[in-house]
mmCIF file of C-alpha atoms in Angstrom:
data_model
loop_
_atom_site.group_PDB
_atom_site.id
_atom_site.type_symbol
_atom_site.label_atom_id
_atom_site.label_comp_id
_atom_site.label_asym_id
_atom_site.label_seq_id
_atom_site.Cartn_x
_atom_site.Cartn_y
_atom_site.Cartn_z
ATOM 1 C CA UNK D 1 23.286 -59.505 -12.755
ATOM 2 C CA UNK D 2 25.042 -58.531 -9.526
ATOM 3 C CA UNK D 3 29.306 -56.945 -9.837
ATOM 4 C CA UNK D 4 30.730 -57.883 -5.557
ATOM 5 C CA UNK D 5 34.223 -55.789 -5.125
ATOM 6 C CA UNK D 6 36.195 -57.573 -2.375
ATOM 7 C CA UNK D 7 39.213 -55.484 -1.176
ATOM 8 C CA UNK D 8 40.970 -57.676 1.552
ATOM 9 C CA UNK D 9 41.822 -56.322 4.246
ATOM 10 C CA UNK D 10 45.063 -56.732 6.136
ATOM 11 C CA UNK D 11 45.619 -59.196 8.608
ATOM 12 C CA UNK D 12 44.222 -56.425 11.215
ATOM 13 C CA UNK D 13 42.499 -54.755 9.147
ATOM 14 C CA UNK D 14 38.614 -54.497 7.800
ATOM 15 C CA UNK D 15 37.722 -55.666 4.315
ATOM 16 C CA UNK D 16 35.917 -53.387 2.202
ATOM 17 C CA UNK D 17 32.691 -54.949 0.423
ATOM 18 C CA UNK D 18 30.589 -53.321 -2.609
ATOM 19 C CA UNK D 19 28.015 -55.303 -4.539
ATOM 20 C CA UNK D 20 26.074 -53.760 -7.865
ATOM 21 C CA UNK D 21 22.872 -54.392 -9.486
ATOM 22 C CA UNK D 22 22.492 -53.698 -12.802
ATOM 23 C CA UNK D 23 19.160 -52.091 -13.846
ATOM 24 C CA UNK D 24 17.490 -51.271 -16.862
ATOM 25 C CA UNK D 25 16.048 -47.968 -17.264
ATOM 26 C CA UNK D 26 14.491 -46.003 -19.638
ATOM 27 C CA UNK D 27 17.352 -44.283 -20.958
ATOM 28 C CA UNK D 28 19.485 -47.645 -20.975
ATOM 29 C CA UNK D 29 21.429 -49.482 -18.534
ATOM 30 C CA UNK D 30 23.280 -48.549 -15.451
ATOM 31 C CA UNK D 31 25.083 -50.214 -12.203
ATOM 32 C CA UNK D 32 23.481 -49.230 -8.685
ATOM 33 C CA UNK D 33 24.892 -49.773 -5.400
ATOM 34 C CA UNK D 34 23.443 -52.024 -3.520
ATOM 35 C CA UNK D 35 25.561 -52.204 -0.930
ATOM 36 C CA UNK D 36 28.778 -50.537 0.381
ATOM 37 C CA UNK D 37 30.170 -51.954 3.506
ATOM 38 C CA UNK D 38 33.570 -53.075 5.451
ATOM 39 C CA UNK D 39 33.548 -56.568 7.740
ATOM 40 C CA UNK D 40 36.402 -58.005 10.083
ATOM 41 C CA UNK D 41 36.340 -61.546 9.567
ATOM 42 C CA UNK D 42 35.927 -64.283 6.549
ATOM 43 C CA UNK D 43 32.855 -65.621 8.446
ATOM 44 C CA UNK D 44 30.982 -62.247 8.507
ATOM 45 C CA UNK D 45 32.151 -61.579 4.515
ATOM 46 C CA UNK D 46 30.351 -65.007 3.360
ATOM 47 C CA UNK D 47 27.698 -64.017 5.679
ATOM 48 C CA UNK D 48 27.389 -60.747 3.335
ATOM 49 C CA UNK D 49 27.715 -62.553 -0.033
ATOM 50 C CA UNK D 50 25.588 -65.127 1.336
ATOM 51 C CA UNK D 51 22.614 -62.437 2.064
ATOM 52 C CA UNK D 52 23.246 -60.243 -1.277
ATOM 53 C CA UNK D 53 23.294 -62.976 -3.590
ATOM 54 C CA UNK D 54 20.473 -65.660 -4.576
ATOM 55 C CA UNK D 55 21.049 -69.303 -5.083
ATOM 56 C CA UNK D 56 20.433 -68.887 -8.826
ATOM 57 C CA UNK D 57 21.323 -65.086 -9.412
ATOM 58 C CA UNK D 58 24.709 -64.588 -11.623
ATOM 59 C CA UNK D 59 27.055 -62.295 -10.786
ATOM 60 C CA UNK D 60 30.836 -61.217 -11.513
ATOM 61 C CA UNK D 61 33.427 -61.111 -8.420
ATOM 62 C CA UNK D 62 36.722 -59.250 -8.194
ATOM 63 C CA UNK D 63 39.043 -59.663 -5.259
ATOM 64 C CA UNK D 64 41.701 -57.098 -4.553
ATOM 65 C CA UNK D 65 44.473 -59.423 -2.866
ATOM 66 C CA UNK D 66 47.489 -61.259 -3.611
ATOM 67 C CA UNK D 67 46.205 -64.834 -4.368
ATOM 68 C CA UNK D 68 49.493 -66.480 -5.506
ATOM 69 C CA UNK D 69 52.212 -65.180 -3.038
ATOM 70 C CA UNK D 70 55.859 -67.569 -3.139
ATOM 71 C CA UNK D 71 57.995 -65.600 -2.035
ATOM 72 C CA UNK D 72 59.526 -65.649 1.716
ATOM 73 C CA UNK D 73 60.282 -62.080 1.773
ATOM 74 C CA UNK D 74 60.636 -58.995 -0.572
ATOM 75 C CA UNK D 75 58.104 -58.001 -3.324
ATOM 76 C CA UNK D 76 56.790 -60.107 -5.996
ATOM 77 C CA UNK D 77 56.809 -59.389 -9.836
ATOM 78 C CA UNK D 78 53.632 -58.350 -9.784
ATOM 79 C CA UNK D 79 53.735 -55.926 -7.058
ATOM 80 C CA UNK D 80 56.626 -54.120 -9.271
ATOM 81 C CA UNK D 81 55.481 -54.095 -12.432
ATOM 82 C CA UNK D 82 52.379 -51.905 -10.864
ATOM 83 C CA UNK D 83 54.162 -49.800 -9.300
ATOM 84 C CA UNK D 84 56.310 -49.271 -12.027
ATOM 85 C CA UNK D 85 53.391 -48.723 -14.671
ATOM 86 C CA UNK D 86 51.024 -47.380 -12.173
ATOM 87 C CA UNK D 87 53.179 -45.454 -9.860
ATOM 88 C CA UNK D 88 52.831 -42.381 -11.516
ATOM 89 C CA UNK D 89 49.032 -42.242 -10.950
ATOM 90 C CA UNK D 90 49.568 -42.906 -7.648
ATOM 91 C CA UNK D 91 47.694 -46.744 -7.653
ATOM 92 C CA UNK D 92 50.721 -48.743 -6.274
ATOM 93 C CA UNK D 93 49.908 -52.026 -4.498
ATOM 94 C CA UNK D 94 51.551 -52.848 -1.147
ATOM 95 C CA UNK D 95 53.908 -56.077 -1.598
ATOM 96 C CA UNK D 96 53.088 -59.553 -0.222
ATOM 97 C CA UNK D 97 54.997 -61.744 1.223
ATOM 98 C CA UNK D 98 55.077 -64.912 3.621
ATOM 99 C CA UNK D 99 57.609 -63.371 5.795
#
């Protein structure tokens, strides 16, 4: 089983890419990296996930980016309720928008 972490990047900005493997050792199990990378463009990302992952190999994805963003300008309800529970430790979010 393989864990990808997919932190878009801005619209100038690199992406940051990090897939897992989990192994079984003698002492139990535990996540390696695999791979820990950055890429510019969609294209070279499905590239990645394309090379790391096999046609029938499992594996759990996160993406760290607004999916769902209606709003014209301002910050969505999401963005502040993080910051307001999350703040504190410093793990705000910046807000999306279309604007």
């Amino acid at each position: 089983m393989k864990f990808i972490g997919i932190d878009l990047g801005w619209r100038s900005g690199e992406s940051g890419l990090c897939r897992l493997q989990l192994q079984s050792t003698p002492t139990g199990d535990r996540l390696g990296i695999e791979d820990l990378t950055c890429r510019l463009s969609l294209e070279e990302i499905f590239a990645w996930l394309d090379k790391g992952l096999g046609e029938a190999e499992g594996a759990m994805v996160a993406v760290d980016a607004p999916t769902i963003i209606p709003n014209q300008t301002g910050t969505r309800l999401p963005d502040r309720l993080t910051h307001k529970y999350f703040g504190k430790y410093h793990a705000g979010c910046y807000p999306a928008n279309l604007g």
